[in-house]
Coordinates of C-alpha atoms in Angstrom, one line a residue:
M1 CA -4.5 -25.5 -52.8
P2 CA -3.1 -24.3 -56.1
K3 CA 0.5 -25.7 -56.6
E4 CA 1.7 -22.4 -58.0
W5 CA 1.7 -21.0 -54.4
I6 CA 4.9 -23.0 -53.9
T7 CA 7.3 -22.6 -56.9
R8 CA 10.7 -24.3 -57.0
E9 CA 13.4 -22.5 -59.0
G10 CA 16.5 -24.8 -58.7
E11 CA 17.3 -24.9 -55.0
T12 CA 15.0 -22.0 -54.2
L13 CA 11.3 -22.1 -53.1
A14 CA 9.2 -19.1 -53.8
L15 CA 6.3 -18.9 -51.4
R16 CA 3.1 -16.8 -51.9
G17 CA -0.7 -16.9 -51.5
E18 CA -2.9 -17.6 -48.5
W19 CA -1.0 -19.4 -45.6
T20 CA -3.8 -19.8 -43.1
L21 CA -5.2 -22.4 -40.8
E22 CA -7.8 -23.3 -43.4
H23 CA -5.2 -24.6 -45.8
Y24 CA -2.8 -26.0 -43.1
P25 CA -3.0 -29.7 -44.0
M26 CA -2.5 -29.0 -47.8
L27 CA 0.3 -26.6 -47.1
K28 CA 2.1 -29.1 -44.9
Q29 CA 1.7 -31.9 -47.5
E30 CA 2.9 -29.7 -50.4
L31 CA 5.9 -28.3 -48.4
G32 CA 6.9 -31.9 -47.6
K33 CA 7.0 -32.7 -51.3
A34 CA 8.7 -29.5 -52.4
A35 CA 11.3 -29.2 -49.7
G36 CA 12.7 -32.8 -49.9
D37 CA 15.4 -33.9 -47.5
S38 CA 17.5 -30.8 -47.4
A39 CA 16.5 -27.3 -46.2
P40 CA 16.0 -25.2 -49.3
E41 CA 16.6 -21.5 -49.8
V42 CA 13.2 -19.6 -49.5
T43 CA 12.1 -16.3 -51.0
L44 CA 8.9 -14.6 -49.9
E45 CA 7.2 -12.7 -52.7
G46 CA 4.3 -11.6 -50.5
F47 CA 1.5 -13.5 -48.8
E48 CA -2.0 -12.6 -49.5
R49 CA -2.9 -13.8 -46.0
L50 CA -0.8 -15.1 -43.1
D51 CA -1.8 -16.3 -39.7
T52 CA -0.1 -18.1 -36.8
A53 CA -0.5 -21.6 -38.4
G54 CA 1.1 -20.5 -41.7
A55 CA 3.9 -18.7 -39.8
A56 CA 4.6 -21.8 -37.8
L57 CA 4.9 -23.8 -41.0
L58 CA 7.3 -21.2 -42.5
I59 CA 9.4 -21.3 -39.4
D60 CA 9.6 -25.1 -39.5
L61 CA 10.8 -24.7 -43.0
V62 CA 13.5 -22.0 -42.7
G63 CA 14.4 -22.5 -38.9
V64 CA 13.9 -20.4 -35.9
E65 CA 17.1 -18.4 -36.1
R66 CA 16.5 -17.3 -39.7
A67 CA 12.9 -16.5 -39.0
R68 CA 13.9 -14.2 -36.2
N69 CA 16.0 -12.3 -38.8
V70 CA 13.3 -12.1 -41.4
D71 CA 13.8 -8.4 -41.7
E72 CA 17.2 -9.0 -43.3
W73 CA 16.1 -11.3 -46.2
A74 CA 12.4 -10.7 -46.7
D75 CA 12.1 -6.9 -46.5
A76 CA 9.5 -7.0 -49.3
L77 CA 6.9 -8.5 -46.8
P78 CA 4.5 -6.1 -45.1
E79 CA 5.7 -5.1 -41.6
A80 CA 2.7 -6.8 -39.9
Q81 CA 3.6 -10.2 -41.5
R82 CA 7.2 -9.8 -40.6
A83 CA 6.3 -9.0 -37.0
L84 CA 4.0 -12.0 -36.8
I85 CA 6.8 -14.3 -38.1
K86 CA 9.3 -12.9 -35.6
R87 CA 6.8 -13.2 -32.7
I88 CA 6.1 -16.8 -33.4
A89 CA 9.8 -17.6 -33.8
E90 CA 10.5 -16.1 -30.4
A91 CA 7.7 -18.2 -28.9
M92 CA 9.1 -21.4 -30.5
D93 CA 12.7 -20.6 -29.4
V94 CA 12.2 -22.1 -25.9
S95 CA 14.7 -24.5 -24.4
L96 CA 13.2 -27.8 -23.3
E97 CA 16.1 -28.6 -20.9
I98 CA 15.2 -28.5 -17.3
D99 CA 17.7 -26.9 -14.9
T100 CA 18.0 -29.3 -12.0
G101 CA 20.0 -26.8 -10.0
S102 CA 22.9 -27.4 -7.8
S103 CA 23.2 -30.8 -6.1
N104 CA 25.3 -29.3 -3.3
R105 CA 23.2 -29.9 -0.1
L106 CA 24.8 -27.0 1.7
T107 CA 23.9 -24.6 -1.1
L108 CA 20.4 -25.9 -1.2
M109 CA 20.0 -25.6 2.6
L110 CA 21.3 -22.0 2.5
A111 CA 19.0 -21.2 -0.4
S112 CA 16.0 -22.6 1.5
I113 CA 16.9 -20.6 4.6
G114 CA 17.2 -17.5 2.5
E115 CA 13.8 -18.0 0.9
N116 CA 12.2 -18.6 4.2
V117 CA 13.8 -15.4 5.7
E118 CA 12.7 -13.4 2.6
G119 CA 9.2 -14.9 2.9
L120 CA 9.0 -14.0 6.6
W121 CA 10.1 -10.4 5.8
R122 CA 7.5 -10.0 3.1
Q123 CA 4.9 -11.5 5.5
Q124 CA 5.7 -9.1 8.3
H125 CA 5.8 -6.2 5.9
Q126 CA 2.3 -7.0 4.7
L127 CA 1.2 -7.4 8.3
L128 CA 2.5 -3.9 9.2
G129 CA 0.9 -2.4 6.1
F130 CA -2.5 -4.1 7.0
V131 CA -2.2 -2.8 10.5
G132 CA -1.7 0.7 9.2
L133 CA -4.7 0.4 6.9
V134 CA -6.9 -0.9 9.7
L135 CA -5.9 2.0 12.0
A136 CA -6.4 4.5 9.3
T137 CA -9.9 3.2 8.8
L138 CA -10.7 2.8 12.5
L139 CA -10.1 6.3 13.6
P140 CA -12.7 8.0 11.3
V141 CA -15.2 5.3 12.2
M142 CA -14.7 5.7 16.0
I143 CA -15.6 9.4 15.9
N144 CA -18.7 8.8 13.9
P145 CA -21.1 6.5 15.8
K146 CA -23.4 6.3 12.8
R147 CA -20.8 4.2 11.0
W148 CA -20.5 1.6 13.9
R149 CA -21.5 -1.9 12.9
V150 CA -23.1 -2.8 16.2
T151 CA -25.1 -5.8 15.0
A152 CA -22.2 -7.4 13.3
T153 CA -19.9 -6.7 16.3
V154 CA -22.4 -8.2 18.7
A155 CA -22.8 -11.3 16.5
H156 CA -19.0 -11.8 16.4
I157 CA -18.7 -11.3 20.2
Q158 CA -21.2 -14.2 20.6
Q159 CA -19.2 -16.4 18.1
S160 CA -15.7 -15.5 19.4
G161 CA -16.4 -14.8 23.0
L162 CA -19.5 -16.3 24.4
N163 CA -19.2 -19.6 22.6
A164 CA -15.6 -20.0 23.7
V165 CA -16.3 -19.7 27.5
P166 CA -16.8 -23.4 28.2
I167 CA -13.5 -24.5 26.5
V168 CA -11.6 -21.6 28.1
M169 CA -12.9 -22.5 31.6
L170 CA -12.2 -26.2 31.1
L171 CA -8.7 -25.8 29.8
T172 CA -7.6 -23.2 32.4
F173 CA -9.2 -25.2 35.3
M174 CA -7.1 -28.3 34.2
V175 CA -3.9 -26.3 33.7
G176 CA -4.4 -24.7 37.2
A177 CA -4.8 -28.2 38.7
V178 CA -1.7 -29.4 36.9
V179 CA 0.3 -26.3 38.2
A180 CA -0.9 -26.9 41.7
F181 CA 0.1 -30.6 41.5
L182 CA 3.6 -29.7 40.3
G183 CA 4.0 -26.9 42.9
A184 CA 3.0 -29.2 45.7
T185 CA 5.4 -31.9 44.5
V186 CA 8.3 -29.6 44.3
L187 CA 7.6 -27.5 47.4
E188 CA 6.8 -30.5 49.6
S189 CA 10.5 -31.4 50.0
F190 CA 11.1 -27.9 51.4
G191 CA 8.2 -28.0 53.7
A192 CA 6.6 -25.0 51.9
T193 CA 3.5 -26.5 50.3
V194 CA 1.5 -23.5 51.4
Y195 CA 3.3 -21.5 48.8
T196 CA 1.6 -23.5 46.1
I197 CA -1.2 -20.9 46.5
N198 CA 1.3 -18.1 45.5
L199 CA 2.6 -20.2 42.6
V200 CA -0.9 -20.7 41.1
A201 CA -1.9 -17.1 41.7
F202 CA 1.2 -15.6 40.2
S203 CA 1.2 -17.8 37.2
F204 CA -2.4 -17.3 36.2
L205 CA -2.8 -13.7 37.1
R206 CA 0.3 -12.6 35.2
E207 CA 0.7 -15.2 32.4
F208 CA -1.4 -18.4 32.0
G209 CA -4.9 -16.8 32.2
V210 CA -4.5 -14.4 29.3
L211 CA -2.0 -16.6 27.4
L212 CA -4.1 -19.7 27.3
A213 CA -7.2 -17.7 26.3
A214 CA -5.2 -16.0 23.5
I215 CA -3.9 -19.3 22.2
L216 CA -7.3 -20.8 22.2
L217 CA -8.8 -17.8 20.3
A218 CA -5.8 -17.9 17.9
G219 CA -6.7 -21.5 17.0
R220 CA -10.4 -21.1 17.2
T221 CA -11.3 -17.6 16.1
A222 CA -8.4 -16.6 13.8
S223 CA -9.0 -19.7 11.7
A224 CA -12.7 -18.9 11.5
F225 CA -12.0 -15.3 10.4
T226 CA -9.6 -16.5 7.7
A227 CA -12.1 -19.2 6.5
Q228 CA -15.0 -16.8 6.4
L229 CA -13.2 -14.0 4.5
G230 CA -11.4 -16.6 2.3
A231 CA -14.7 -18.1 1.3
M232 CA -16.1 -14.6 0.5
K233 CA -12.9 -13.8 -1.5
S234 CA -13.3 -17.1 -3.5
S235 CA -17.0 -16.3 -4.3
E236 CA -16.0 -12.7 -5.3
E237 CA -18.3 -11.3 -2.6
I238 CA -15.5 -8.9 -1.5
D239 CA -15.2 -7.6 -5.1
A240 CA -18.9 -7.1 -5.1
L241 CA -18.7 -5.0 -2.0
K242 CA -16.0 -2.9 -3.6
A243 CA -18.2 -2.5 -6.8
L244 CA -21.0 -1.2 -4.6
G245 CA -18.7 1.4 -3.1
L246 CA -18.4 -0.3 0.3
D247 CA -15.2 -0.5 2.2
P248 CA -14.4 -4.2 3.1
I249 CA -12.1 -3.1 5.9
E250 CA -14.9 -1.1 7.6
L251 CA -17.6 -3.6 6.8
L252 CA -15.8 -7.0 7.5
V253 CA -12.6 -6.3 9.5
L254 CA -13.5 -3.7 12.0
P255 CA -16.5 -5.6 13.6
R256 CA -14.2 -8.7 14.0
I257 CA -11.5 -6.6 15.6
M258 CA -13.8 -4.8 18.0
A259 CA -15.4 -8.1 18.9
M260 CA -12.0 -9.6 19.8
L261 CA -11.1 -6.5 21.8
V262 CA -14.2 -7.1 23.9
S263 CA -14.1 -10.9 24.1
L264 CA -10.4 -11.6 24.9
P265 CA -10.2 -9.5 28.1
L266 CA -13.4 -11.1 29.4
L267 CA -12.1 -14.6 28.5
A268 CA -8.7 -13.8 30.1
F269 CA -10.5 -12.8 33.3
I270 CA -12.6 -16.1 33.2
G271 CA -9.4 -18.0 32.5
M272 CA -7.7 -16.5 35.6
F273 CA -10.6 -17.3 37.8
S274 CA -10.9 -20.9 36.5
G275 CA -7.2 -21.4 36.9
L276 CA -7.3 -20.3 40.5
L277 CA -10.3 -22.5 41.0
G278 CA -8.4 -25.5 39.7
G279 CA -5.5 -24.7 42.0
A280 CA -7.9 -24.3 44.9
V281 CA -9.5 -27.7 44.3
V282 CA -6.2 -29.5 44.2
S283 CA -5.0 -27.6 47.3
A284 CA -8.1 -28.6 49.1
V285 CA -8.0 -32.3 48.0
S286 CA -4.2 -33.0 48.1
L287 CA -2.8 -30.4 50.5
D288 CA -5.7 -30.0 53.0
I289 CA -5.7 -26.3 52.4
P290 CA -9.3 -25.0 52.8
F291 CA -10.9 -23.0 50.0
S292 CA -11.3 -20.0 52.4
Q293 CA -7.6 -20.1 53.2
F294 CA -6.7 -20.3 49.6
M295 CA -8.8 -17.2 48.8
N296 CA -7.6 -15.2 51.8
T297 CA -3.9 -15.9 50.8
V298 CA -4.6 -14.8 47.3
Q299 CA -6.3 -11.6 48.5
N300 CA -3.7 -10.7 51.2
S301 CA -0.5 -11.9 49.5
I302 CA -0.9 -11.1 45.8
P303 CA -0.8 -7.5 44.9
L304 CA -3.5 -6.2 42.5
H305 CA -0.9 -5.0 39.9
H306 CA -0.2 -8.6 38.9
F307 CA -3.8 -8.9 37.8
L308 CA -3.6 -5.6 35.9
V309 CA -0.4 -6.6 34.2
G310 CA -1.9 -9.9 32.9
L311 CA -5.1 -8.2 31.8
S312 CA -3.3 -5.3 30.1
K313 CA -1.9 -7.8 27.5
A314 CA -5.3 -9.0 26.5
P315 CA -6.2 -6.1 24.1
V316 CA -2.8 -6.4 22.3
F317 CA -3.2 -10.1 21.8
A318 CA -6.8 -9.6 20.6
F319 CA -5.8 -7.0 18.0
V320 CA -2.9 -9.1 16.7
I321 CA -5.0 -12.3 16.4
A322 CA -7.9 -10.5 14.6
V323 CA -5.6 -8.6 12.2
I324 CA -3.7 -11.8 11.2
G325 CA -6.9 -13.8 10.8
C326 CA -8.4 -11.1 8.5
L327 CA -5.2 -10.5 6.5
E328 CA -4.8 -14.2 5.7
G329 CA -8.5 -14.3 4.6
F330 CA -7.9 -11.4 2.2
K331 CA -4.8 -13.2 0.8
V332 CA -6.8 -16.3 -0.3
A333 CA -6.3 -16.9 -4.0
G334 CA -9.7 -18.4 -4.8
S335 CA -9.3 -22.2 -4.5
A336 CA -10.2 -24.5 -1.6
Q337 CA -6.5 -25.4 -1.2
S338 CA -5.7 -21.8 -0.8
V339 CA -8.3 -21.4 1.9
G340 CA -6.9 -24.3 3.8
A341 CA -3.3 -23.1 3.5
H342 CA -4.0 -19.6 4.7
T343 CA -6.2 -20.9 7.5
T344 CA -3.3 -23.0 8.7
S345 CA -0.9 -20.0 8.3
S346 CA -3.2 -17.7 10.3
V347 CA -3.3 -20.1 13.3
V348 CA 0.5 -20.6 13.2
Q349 CA 1.2 -16.9 12.9
S350 CA -1.2 -15.9 15.6
I351 CA 0.1 -18.4 18.2
F352 CA 3.7 -17.4 17.3
M353 CA 3.0 -13.7 17.6
V354 CA 1.1 -14.2 20.9
I355 CA 4.0 -16.0 22.4
L356 CA 6.5 -13.6 21.1
I357 CA 4.7 -10.6 22.4
D358 CA 4.1 -12.3 25.7
A359 CA 7.8 -13.0 26.1
M360 CA 8.8 -9.4 25.2
A361 CA 6.1 -8.1 27.6
A362 CA 7.4 -10.4 30.4
L363 CA 11.0 -9.0 29.9
F364 CA 9.7 -5.4 29.8
F365 CA 7.6 -5.8 33.0
M366 CA 10.5 -7.5 34.8
E367 CA 12.9 -4.7 33.9
M368 CA 10.3 -2.1 35.0
G369 CA 9.9 -3.9 38.4
W370 CA 6.1 -4.4 37.7

């Protein structure tokens, strides 16, 4: 680099020429020799070329604060070069101190609670928005049979419904047996063990049959929906569908929702029957109540509306579980860690919403006298 590009005139350095990355090592060496120990005054007579490397050297020489005010003392420079110097100075003017925040535990706890509440509000807001989007897409599809995705819906019915029958039957059978054991133990002291039949029938027809089936599908199917859609989101398959002019809601979400609306009521019915069967087996073995007496008592003493009340909750649970599972799948950011986090979130949200809706429905039906 020619030395006349840096000219010392007393305590002042006049800078000119090409200040680019190509000459960076030579510029840095010559500046070290010319500047000395003290920060000199600098005049800029015009650079032939100036890039970010040269601007950074200039800022190291004059300081960040003066570089940010370059318009005041170097108005002879072209506007583009002055803008570059100011931009680099602003980028270099970053504090390296880390704010550790307040050490007050009460403040930290309240802040954490506030963040969680705000996150819950955003989550529910997104869920309501997604429900509206699904319903807006569902209505035009329902009135146009040509747009029904029958093959995809049947495939999801097999995956979410038919394949879940064994686990639903086994679980509800065992819970029915446990309820019968508990009822017999409590009612035996009152000499009313025969009412164990009523206890098992009421609990499974109104609550346990549909609730256990919904919780199982929330853990089994909602997670599967999230993982499937999350994997598609990560591999940009959903973006490809949009590029082809296809609606991901219609193509991916609606078949899953329709499959759940078909599967969960059937699984709830199977769960009710299996729970009653478990109670009947325990009653026959432990209480010497024949199976025929058990079924006659259920038929004659349990009104039909208890069965209808329990079954009426199944479509609501199915819709909520499917919507949450699909929404969390669309929220996946693209990494394997994000897929796992949203899969866990979908299971937790689904189970929470199922239990919350069931509790609200129980209070409503009790007030209505149903």
